[in-house]
Short mmCIF file of C-alpha atoms in Angstrom, two decimals:
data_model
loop_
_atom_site.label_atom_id
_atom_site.label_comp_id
_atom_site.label_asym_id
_atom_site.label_seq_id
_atom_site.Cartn_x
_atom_site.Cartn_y
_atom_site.Cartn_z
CA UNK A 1311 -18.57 -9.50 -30.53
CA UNK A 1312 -19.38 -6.58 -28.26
CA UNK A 1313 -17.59 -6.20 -24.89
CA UNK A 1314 -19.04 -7.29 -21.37
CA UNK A 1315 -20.88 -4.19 -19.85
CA UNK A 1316 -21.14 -4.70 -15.86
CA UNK A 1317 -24.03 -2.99 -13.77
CA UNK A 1318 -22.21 -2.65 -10.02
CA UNK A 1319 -25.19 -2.34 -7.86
CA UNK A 1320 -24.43 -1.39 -4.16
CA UNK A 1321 -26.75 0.25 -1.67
CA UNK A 1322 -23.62 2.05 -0.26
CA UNK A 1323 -20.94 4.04 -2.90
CA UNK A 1324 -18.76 6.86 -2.47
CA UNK A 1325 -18.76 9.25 -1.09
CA UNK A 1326 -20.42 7.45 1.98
CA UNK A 1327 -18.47 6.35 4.27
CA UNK A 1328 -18.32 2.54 5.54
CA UNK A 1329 -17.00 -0.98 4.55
CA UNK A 1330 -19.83 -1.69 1.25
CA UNK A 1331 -18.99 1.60 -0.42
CA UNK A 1332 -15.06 1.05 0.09
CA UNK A 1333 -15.20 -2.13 -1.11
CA UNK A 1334 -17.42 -1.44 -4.38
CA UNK A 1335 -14.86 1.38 -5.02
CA UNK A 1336 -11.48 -0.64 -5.10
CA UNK A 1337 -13.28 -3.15 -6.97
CA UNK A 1338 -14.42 -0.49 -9.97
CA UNK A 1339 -11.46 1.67 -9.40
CA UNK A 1340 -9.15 -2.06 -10.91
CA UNK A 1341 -12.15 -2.41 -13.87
CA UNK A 1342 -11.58 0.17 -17.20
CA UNK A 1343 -14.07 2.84 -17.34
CA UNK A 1344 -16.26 1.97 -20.08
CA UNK A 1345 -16.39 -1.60 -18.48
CA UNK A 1346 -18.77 -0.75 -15.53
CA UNK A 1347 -21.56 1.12 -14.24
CA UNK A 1348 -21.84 1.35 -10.47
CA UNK A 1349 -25.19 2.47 -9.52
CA UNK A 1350 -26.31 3.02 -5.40
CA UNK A 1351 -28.84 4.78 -3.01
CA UNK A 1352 -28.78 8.54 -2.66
CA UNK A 1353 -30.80 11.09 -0.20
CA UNK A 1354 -31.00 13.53 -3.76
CA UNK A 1355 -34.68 13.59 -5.14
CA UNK A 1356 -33.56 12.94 -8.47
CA UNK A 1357 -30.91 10.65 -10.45
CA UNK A 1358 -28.26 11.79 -10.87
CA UNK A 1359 -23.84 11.31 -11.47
CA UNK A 1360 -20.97 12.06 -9.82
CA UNK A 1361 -17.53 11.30 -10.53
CA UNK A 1362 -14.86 9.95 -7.57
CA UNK A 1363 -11.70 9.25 -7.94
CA UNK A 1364 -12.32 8.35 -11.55
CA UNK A 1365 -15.13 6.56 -11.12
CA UNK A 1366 -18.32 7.49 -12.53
CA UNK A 1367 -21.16 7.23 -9.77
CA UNK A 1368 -25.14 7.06 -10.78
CA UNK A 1369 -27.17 7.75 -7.53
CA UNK A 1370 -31.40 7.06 -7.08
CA UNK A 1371 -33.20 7.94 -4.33
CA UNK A 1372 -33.79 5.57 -2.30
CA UNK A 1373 -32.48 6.55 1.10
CA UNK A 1374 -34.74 8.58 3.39
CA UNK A 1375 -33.29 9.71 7.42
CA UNK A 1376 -33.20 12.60 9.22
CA UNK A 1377 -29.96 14.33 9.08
CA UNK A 1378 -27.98 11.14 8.58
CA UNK A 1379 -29.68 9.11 10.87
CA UNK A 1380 -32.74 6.91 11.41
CA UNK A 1381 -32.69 4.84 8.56
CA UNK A 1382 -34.44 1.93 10.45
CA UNK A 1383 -37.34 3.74 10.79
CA UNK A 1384 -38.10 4.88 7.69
CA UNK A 1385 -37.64 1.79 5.97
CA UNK A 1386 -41.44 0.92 5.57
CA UNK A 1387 -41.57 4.15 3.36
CA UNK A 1388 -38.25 3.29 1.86
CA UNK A 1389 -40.04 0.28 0.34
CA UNK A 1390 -42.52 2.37 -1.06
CA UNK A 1391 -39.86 4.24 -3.44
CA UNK A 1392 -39.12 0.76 -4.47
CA UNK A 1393 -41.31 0.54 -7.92
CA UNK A 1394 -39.67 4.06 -8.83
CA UNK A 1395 -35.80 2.33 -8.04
CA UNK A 1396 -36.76 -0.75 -10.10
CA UNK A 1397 -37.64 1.56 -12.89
CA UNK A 1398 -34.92 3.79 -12.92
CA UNK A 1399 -32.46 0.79 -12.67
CA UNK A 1400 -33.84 -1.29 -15.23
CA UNK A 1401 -33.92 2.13 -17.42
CA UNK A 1402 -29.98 2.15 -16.70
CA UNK A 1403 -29.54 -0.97 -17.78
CA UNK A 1404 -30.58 -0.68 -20.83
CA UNK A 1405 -29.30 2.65 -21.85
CA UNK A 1406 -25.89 1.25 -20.38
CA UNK A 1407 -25.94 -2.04 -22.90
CA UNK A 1408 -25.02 -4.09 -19.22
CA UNK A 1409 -24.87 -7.83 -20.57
CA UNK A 1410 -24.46 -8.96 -16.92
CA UNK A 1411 -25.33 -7.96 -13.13
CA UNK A 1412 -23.18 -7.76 -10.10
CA UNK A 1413 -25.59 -7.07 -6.71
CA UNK A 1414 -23.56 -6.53 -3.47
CA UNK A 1415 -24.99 -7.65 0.05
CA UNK A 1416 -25.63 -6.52 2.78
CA UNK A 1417 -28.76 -4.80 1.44
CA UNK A 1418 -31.73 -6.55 0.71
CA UNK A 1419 -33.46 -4.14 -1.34
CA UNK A 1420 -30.60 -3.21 -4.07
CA UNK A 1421 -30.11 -7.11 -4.26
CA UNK A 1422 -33.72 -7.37 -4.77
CA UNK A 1423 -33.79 -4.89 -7.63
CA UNK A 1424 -30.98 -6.12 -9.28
CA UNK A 1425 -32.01 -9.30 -9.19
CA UNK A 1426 -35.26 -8.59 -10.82
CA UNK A 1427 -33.83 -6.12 -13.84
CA UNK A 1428 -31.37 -9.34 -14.69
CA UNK A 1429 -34.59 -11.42 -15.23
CA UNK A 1430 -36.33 -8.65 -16.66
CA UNK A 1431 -33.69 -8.32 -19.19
CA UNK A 1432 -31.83 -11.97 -19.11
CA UNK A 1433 -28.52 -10.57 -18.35
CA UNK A 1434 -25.86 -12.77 -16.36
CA UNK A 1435 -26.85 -12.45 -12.99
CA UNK A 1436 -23.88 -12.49 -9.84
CA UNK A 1437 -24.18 -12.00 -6.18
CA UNK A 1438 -21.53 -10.64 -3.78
CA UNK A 1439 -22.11 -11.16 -0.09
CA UNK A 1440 -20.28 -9.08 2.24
CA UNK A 1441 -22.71 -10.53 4.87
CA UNK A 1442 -25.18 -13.30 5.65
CA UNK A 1443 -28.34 -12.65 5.03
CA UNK A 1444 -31.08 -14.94 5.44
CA UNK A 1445 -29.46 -15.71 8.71
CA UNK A 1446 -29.96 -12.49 10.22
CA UNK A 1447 -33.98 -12.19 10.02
CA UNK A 1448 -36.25 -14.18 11.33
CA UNK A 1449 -40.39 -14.41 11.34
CA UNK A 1450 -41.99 -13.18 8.27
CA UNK A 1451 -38.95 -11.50 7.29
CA UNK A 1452 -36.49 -14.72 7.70
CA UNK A 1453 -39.54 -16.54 5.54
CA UNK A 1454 -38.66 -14.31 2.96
CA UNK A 1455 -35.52 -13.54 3.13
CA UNK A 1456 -34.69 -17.63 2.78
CA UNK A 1457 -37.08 -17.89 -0.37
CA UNK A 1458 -35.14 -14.88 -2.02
CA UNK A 1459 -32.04 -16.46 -0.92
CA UNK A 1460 -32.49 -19.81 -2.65
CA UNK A 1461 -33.47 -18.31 -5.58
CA UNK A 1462 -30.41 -15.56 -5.81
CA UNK A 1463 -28.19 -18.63 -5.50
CA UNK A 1464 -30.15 -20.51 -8.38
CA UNK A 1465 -30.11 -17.71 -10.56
CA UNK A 1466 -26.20 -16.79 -9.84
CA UNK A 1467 -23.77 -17.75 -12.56
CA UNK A 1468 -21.10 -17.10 -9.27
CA UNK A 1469 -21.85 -16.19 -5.83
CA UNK A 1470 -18.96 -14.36 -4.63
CA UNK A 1471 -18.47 -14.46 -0.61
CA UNK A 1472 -16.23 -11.91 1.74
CA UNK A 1473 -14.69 -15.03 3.35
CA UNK A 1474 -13.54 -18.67 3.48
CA UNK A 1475 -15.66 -18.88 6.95
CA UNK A 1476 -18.93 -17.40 4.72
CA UNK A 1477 -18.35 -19.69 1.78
CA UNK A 1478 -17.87 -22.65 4.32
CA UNK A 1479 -21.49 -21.73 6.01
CA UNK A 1480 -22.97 -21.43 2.23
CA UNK A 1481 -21.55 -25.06 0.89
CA UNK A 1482 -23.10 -26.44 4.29
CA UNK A 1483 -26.43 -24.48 3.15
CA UNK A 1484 -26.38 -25.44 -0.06
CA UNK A 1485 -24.68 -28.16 -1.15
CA UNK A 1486 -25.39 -28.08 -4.74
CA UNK A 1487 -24.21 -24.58 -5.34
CA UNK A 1488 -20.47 -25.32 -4.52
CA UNK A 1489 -19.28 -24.93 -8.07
CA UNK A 1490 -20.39 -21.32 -7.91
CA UNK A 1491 -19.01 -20.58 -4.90
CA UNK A 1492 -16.17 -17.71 -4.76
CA UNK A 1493 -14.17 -16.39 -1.75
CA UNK A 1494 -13.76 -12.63 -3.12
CA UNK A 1495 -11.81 -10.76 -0.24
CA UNK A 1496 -11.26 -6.80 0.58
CA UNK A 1497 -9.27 -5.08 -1.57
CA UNK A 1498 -6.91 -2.38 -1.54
CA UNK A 1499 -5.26 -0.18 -4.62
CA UNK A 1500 -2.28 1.17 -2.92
CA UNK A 1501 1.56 -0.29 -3.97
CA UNK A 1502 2.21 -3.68 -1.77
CA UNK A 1503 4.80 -2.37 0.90
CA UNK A 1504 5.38 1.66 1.11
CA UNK A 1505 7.99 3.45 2.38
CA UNK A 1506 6.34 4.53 5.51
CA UNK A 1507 5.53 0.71 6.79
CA UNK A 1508 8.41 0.24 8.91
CA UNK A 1509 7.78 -0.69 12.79
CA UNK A 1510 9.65 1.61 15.63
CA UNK A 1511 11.32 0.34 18.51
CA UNK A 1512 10.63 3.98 20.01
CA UNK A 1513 6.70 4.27 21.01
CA UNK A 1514 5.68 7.38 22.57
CA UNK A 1515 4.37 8.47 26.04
CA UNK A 1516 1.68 7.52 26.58
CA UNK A 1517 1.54 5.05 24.37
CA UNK A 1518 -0.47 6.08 21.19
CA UNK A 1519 -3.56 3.51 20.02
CA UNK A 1520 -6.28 4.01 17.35
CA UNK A 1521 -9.43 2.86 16.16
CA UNK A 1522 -10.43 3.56 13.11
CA UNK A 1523 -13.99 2.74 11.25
CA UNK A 1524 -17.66 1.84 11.90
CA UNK A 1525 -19.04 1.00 15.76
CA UNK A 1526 -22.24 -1.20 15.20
CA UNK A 1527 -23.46 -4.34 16.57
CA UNK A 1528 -21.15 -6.26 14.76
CA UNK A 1529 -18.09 -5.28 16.98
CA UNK A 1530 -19.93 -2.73 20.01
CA UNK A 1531 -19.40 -5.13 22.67
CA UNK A 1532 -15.98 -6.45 22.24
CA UNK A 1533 -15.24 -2.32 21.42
CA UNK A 1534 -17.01 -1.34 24.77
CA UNK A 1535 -14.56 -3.92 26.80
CA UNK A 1536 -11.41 -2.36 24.85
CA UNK A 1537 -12.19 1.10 26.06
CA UNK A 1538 -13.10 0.38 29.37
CA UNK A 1539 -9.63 -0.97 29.60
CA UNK A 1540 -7.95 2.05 27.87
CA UNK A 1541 -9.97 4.27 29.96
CA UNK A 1542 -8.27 2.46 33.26
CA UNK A 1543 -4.97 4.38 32.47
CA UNK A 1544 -4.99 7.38 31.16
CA UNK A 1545 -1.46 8.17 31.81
CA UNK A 1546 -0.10 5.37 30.04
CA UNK A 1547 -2.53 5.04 26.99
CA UNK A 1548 -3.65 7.52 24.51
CA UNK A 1549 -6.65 6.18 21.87
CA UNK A 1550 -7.87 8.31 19.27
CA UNK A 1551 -10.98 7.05 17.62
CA UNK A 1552 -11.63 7.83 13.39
CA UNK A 1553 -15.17 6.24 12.79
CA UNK A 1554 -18.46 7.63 11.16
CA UNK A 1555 -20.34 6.61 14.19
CA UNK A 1556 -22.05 9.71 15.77
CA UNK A 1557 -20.29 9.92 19.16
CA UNK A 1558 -23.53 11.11 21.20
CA UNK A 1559 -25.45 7.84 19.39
CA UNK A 1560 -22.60 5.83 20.75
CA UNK A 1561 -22.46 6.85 24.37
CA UNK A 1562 -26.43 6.55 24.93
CA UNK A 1563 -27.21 3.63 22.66
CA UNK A 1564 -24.33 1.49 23.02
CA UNK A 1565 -22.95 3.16 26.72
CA UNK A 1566 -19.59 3.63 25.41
CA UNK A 1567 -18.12 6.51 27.78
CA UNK A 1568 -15.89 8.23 25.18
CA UNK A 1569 -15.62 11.54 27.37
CA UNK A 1570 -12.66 9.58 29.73
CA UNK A 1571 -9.35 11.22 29.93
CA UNK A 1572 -7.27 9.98 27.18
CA UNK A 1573 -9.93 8.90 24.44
CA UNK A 1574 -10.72 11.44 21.57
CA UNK A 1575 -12.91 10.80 19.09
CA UNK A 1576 -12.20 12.69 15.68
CA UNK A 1577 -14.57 11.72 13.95
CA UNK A 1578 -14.60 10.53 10.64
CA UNK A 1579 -11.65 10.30 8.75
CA UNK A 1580 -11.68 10.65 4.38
CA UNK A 1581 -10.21 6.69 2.74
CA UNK A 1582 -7.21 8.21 1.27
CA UNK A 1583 -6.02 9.64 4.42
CA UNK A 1584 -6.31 6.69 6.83
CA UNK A 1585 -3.03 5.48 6.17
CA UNK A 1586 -1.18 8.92 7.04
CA UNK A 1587 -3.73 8.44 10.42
CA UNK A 1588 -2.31 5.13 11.31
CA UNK A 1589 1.13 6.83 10.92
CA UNK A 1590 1.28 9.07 13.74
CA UNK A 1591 -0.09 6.37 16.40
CA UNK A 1592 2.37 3.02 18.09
CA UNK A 1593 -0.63 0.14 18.28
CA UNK A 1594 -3.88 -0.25 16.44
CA UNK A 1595 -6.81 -1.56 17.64
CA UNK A 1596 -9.27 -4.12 15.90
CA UNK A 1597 -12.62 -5.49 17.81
CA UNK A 1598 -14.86 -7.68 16.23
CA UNK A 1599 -18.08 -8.91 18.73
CA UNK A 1600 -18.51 -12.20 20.86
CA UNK A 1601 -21.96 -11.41 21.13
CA UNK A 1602 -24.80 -9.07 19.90
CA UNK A 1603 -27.60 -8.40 18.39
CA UNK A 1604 -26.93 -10.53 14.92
CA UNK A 1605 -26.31 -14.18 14.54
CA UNK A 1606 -24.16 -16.76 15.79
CA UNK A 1607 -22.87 -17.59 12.12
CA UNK A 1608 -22.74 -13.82 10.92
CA UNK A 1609 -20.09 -13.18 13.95
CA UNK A 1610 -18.28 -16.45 12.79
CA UNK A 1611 -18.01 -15.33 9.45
CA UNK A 1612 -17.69 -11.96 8.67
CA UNK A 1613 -14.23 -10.25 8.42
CA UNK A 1614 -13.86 -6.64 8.76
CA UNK A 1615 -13.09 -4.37 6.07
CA UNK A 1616 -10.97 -2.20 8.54
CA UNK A 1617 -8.97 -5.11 8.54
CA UNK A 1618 -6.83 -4.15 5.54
CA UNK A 1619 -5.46 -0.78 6.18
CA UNK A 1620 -4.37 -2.05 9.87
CA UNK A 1621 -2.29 -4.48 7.75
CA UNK A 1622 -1.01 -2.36 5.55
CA UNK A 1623 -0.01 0.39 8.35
CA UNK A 1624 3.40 -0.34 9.92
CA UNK A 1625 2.51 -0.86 13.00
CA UNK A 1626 1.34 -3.95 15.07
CA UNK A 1627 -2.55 -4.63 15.33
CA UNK A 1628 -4.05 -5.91 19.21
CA UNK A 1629 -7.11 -7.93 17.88
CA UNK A 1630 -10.02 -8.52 20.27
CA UNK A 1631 -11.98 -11.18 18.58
CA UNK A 1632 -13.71 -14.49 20.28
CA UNK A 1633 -12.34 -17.67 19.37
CA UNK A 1634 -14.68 -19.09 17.23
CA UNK A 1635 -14.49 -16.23 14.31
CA UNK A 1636 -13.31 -16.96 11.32
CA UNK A 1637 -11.69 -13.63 11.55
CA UNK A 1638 -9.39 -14.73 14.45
CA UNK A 1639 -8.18 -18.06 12.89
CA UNK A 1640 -7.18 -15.92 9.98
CA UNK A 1641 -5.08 -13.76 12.07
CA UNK A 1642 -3.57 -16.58 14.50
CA UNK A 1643 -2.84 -19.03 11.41
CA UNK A 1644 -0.79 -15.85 10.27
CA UNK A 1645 0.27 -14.57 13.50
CA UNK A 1646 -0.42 -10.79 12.27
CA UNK A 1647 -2.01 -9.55 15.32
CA UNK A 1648 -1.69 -9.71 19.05
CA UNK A 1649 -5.09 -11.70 19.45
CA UNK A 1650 -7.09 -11.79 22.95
CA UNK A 1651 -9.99 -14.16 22.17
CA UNK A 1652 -11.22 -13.89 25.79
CA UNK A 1653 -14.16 -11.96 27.30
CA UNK A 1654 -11.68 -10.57 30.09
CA UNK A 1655 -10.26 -6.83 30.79
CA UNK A 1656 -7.78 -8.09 32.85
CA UNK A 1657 -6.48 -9.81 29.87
CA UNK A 1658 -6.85 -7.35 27.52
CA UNK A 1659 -4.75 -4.79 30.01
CA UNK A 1660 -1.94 -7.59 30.19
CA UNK A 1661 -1.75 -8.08 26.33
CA UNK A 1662 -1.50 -4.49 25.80
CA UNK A 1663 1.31 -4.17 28.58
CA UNK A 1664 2.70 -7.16 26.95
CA UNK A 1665 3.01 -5.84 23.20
CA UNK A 1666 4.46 -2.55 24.29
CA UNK A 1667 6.74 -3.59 26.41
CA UNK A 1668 8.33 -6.49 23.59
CA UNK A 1669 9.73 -4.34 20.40
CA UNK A 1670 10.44 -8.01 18.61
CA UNK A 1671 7.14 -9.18 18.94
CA UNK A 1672 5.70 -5.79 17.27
CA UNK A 1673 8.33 -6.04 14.71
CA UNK A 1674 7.52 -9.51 13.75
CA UNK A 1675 4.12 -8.87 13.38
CA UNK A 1676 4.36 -5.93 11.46
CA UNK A 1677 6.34 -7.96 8.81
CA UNK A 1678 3.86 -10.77 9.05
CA UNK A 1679 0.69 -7.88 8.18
CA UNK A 1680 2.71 -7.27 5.38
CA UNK A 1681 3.16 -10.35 3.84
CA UNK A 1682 -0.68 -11.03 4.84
CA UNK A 1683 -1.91 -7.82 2.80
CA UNK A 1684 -0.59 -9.61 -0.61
CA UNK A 1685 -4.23 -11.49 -0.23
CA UNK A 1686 -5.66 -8.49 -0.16
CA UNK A 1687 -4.19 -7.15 -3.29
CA UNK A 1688 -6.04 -5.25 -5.73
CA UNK A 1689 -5.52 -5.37 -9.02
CA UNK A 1690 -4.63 -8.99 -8.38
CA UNK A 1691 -8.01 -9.61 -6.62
CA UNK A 1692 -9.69 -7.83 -9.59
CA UNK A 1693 -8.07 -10.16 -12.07
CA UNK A 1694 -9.46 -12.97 -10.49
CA UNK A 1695 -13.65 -11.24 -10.69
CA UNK A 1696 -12.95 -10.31 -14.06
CA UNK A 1697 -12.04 -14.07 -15.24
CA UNK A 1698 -14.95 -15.42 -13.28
CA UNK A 1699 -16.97 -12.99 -14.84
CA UNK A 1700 -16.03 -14.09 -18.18
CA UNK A 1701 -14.78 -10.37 -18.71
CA UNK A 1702 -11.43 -11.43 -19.76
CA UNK A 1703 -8.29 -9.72 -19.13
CA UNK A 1704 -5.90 -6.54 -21.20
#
């Protein structure tokens, strides 16, 4: 009998920055070679490979912006490359021997496509949602999206969610596709504790915070209320910022004022080096939004794929998160994070003052993140896809 063959299909691969293409990597990076095919969108006018970290990348075009940006807008003529994808990835497919189809969320098209080559070519068809999705459209498109929806669950041998809050909204969607439901967290591939995760009574002066990873509407607001605070005292807080957000994008669209004394942003910042980042600050910073420009469910349920390095860094993590996120019962049930699940900057300031100026509390949670990051695990987390993709184990 001939091995499984999985087709990986994610919008988003390395080397692109952001939470989809880190994700899809850790999860191909634990799978053996000549087990997978990871296929995702490219701004290069032909198909082509690339190899990363040794994992073999196959890119179409499919992603058309100007200079990195603007994707929104092109999207109408995005659609229109869609026949030439479909082709291509069904071509794949078949030249690859796949026997069975893993689509990532939280793209729409890619999930379309692979959804239709499985039919096309009756291979075991699986879903991975790092997001919601029909909840996040509405008119015409929220029609649509809902009729997709139900009929990626029906067709899903598994449907494999980021969270236990997004599996809880899905078994209250639909009730009859509980069996298939599968909480599939973050991963990371780096040893379990390292010899660089210890916590320091010493912090500097002024204190050193970071931020690492994407600003978007999924965390902007809660972000924007952490750096007004920071920005209050420059002469007792430092914050360096590492995300892929353009900084002049962030300042006019989302009025963050990231010119203040005492807030750099650096830019983006490569995957393997984040951890020697979080080294060389005292207190890391994690937002996620009480409000915005998605839905009520998708802030309850999503969990943030910054999350994991922040865990795994050594030093204690101030979480800004409203109280109704799944993402801040996960952290209070643990007690890894400082948490302020208020809508105040008053609070916020005396949290802050309160974490730096209590060394036992930062120790304790830094040896709570630890034990917390064993979820997280890699090569234990890819054990558990490859049994529920029948894949088996070496």
């Amino acid at each position: 009998m001939a091995p499984e063959k999985l087709l990986l299909v994610s919008r988003t691969i390395p080397p692109a920055h952001g939470g989809s293409a880190y994700i899809t990597h850790q999860l191909a990076k634990g799978l053996p070679p000549k087990s997978v095919c990871v296929v995702g969108g490219a701004r290069w006018l032909f198909p082509c490979k690339a190899d990363y970290d040794g994992v073999e990348y196959k890119y179409l075009f499919s992603e058309i912006n100007w200079r990195g940006h603007g994707d929104r807008f092109f999207e109408p003529l995005r659609w229109l490359l869609f026949p030439c994808v479909l082709w291509q990835l069904y071509g794949i497919a078949r030249r690859q021997k796949s026997t069975l189809v893993l689509a990532t969320f939280p793209d729409g098209y890619y999930l379309l496509a692979a959804w239709i080559v499985a039919r096309m070519r009756h291979l075991r068809f699986y879903t991975y949602f790092h997001n919601t999705y029909a909840d996040n459209r509405t008119g015409i498109a929220g029609s649509l999206a809902r009729s997709l929806q139900r009929r990626y669950f029906r067709d899903s041998a598994r449907i494999f969610t980021m969270s236990e809050g997004m599996n809880a909204h899905f078994a209250k969607m639909y009730p009859d596709t509980v069996p298939k439901l599968e909480v599939l967290p973050h991963t990371f591939s780096a040893p379990r504790t390292t010899s660089t995760t210890t916590c320091s009574a010493e912090l500097h002066h002024p204190c050193r915070l970071v931020f690492i990873g994407t600003i978007n509407q999924s965390n902007v607001e809660a972000t924007r209320r952490m750096f007004q605070v920071i920005a209050r005292h420059p002469e007792r807080w430092h914050l360096d910022i590492y995300s892929p957000s353009n900084k002049n994008l962030l300042e006019m669209k989302y009025g963050l004022d990231l010119s203040s004394e005492g807030i750099v942003h650096r830019g983006s910042v490569p995957q393997e080096e984040v951890h020697t980042v979080l080294q060389e600050c005292d207190i890391c910073l994690l937002t996620h939004g009480f409000s915005g420009e998605y839905s009520e469910v998708e802030y309850q349920t999503i969990f943030p794929t910054r999350t994991i390095p922040l865990l795994l860094s050594g030093r204690p993590i101030l979480a800004h998160s409203p109280p109704h996120a799944f993402l801040t019962r996960f952290l209070a049930e643990r007690d890894c994070a400082e948490i302020v699940s208020v809508d105040d900057p008053d609070a916020l300031e005396a949290t802050l003052d309160g974490l730096i100026a209590e060394s036992g509390r930062r120790a304790l949670l830094v040896r709570n993140q630890l034990e917390t990051a064993a979820y997280f695990y890699g090569p234990d987390v890819v054990a558990r896809l490859r049994t529920q993709l029948g894949m088996g184990l070496e």
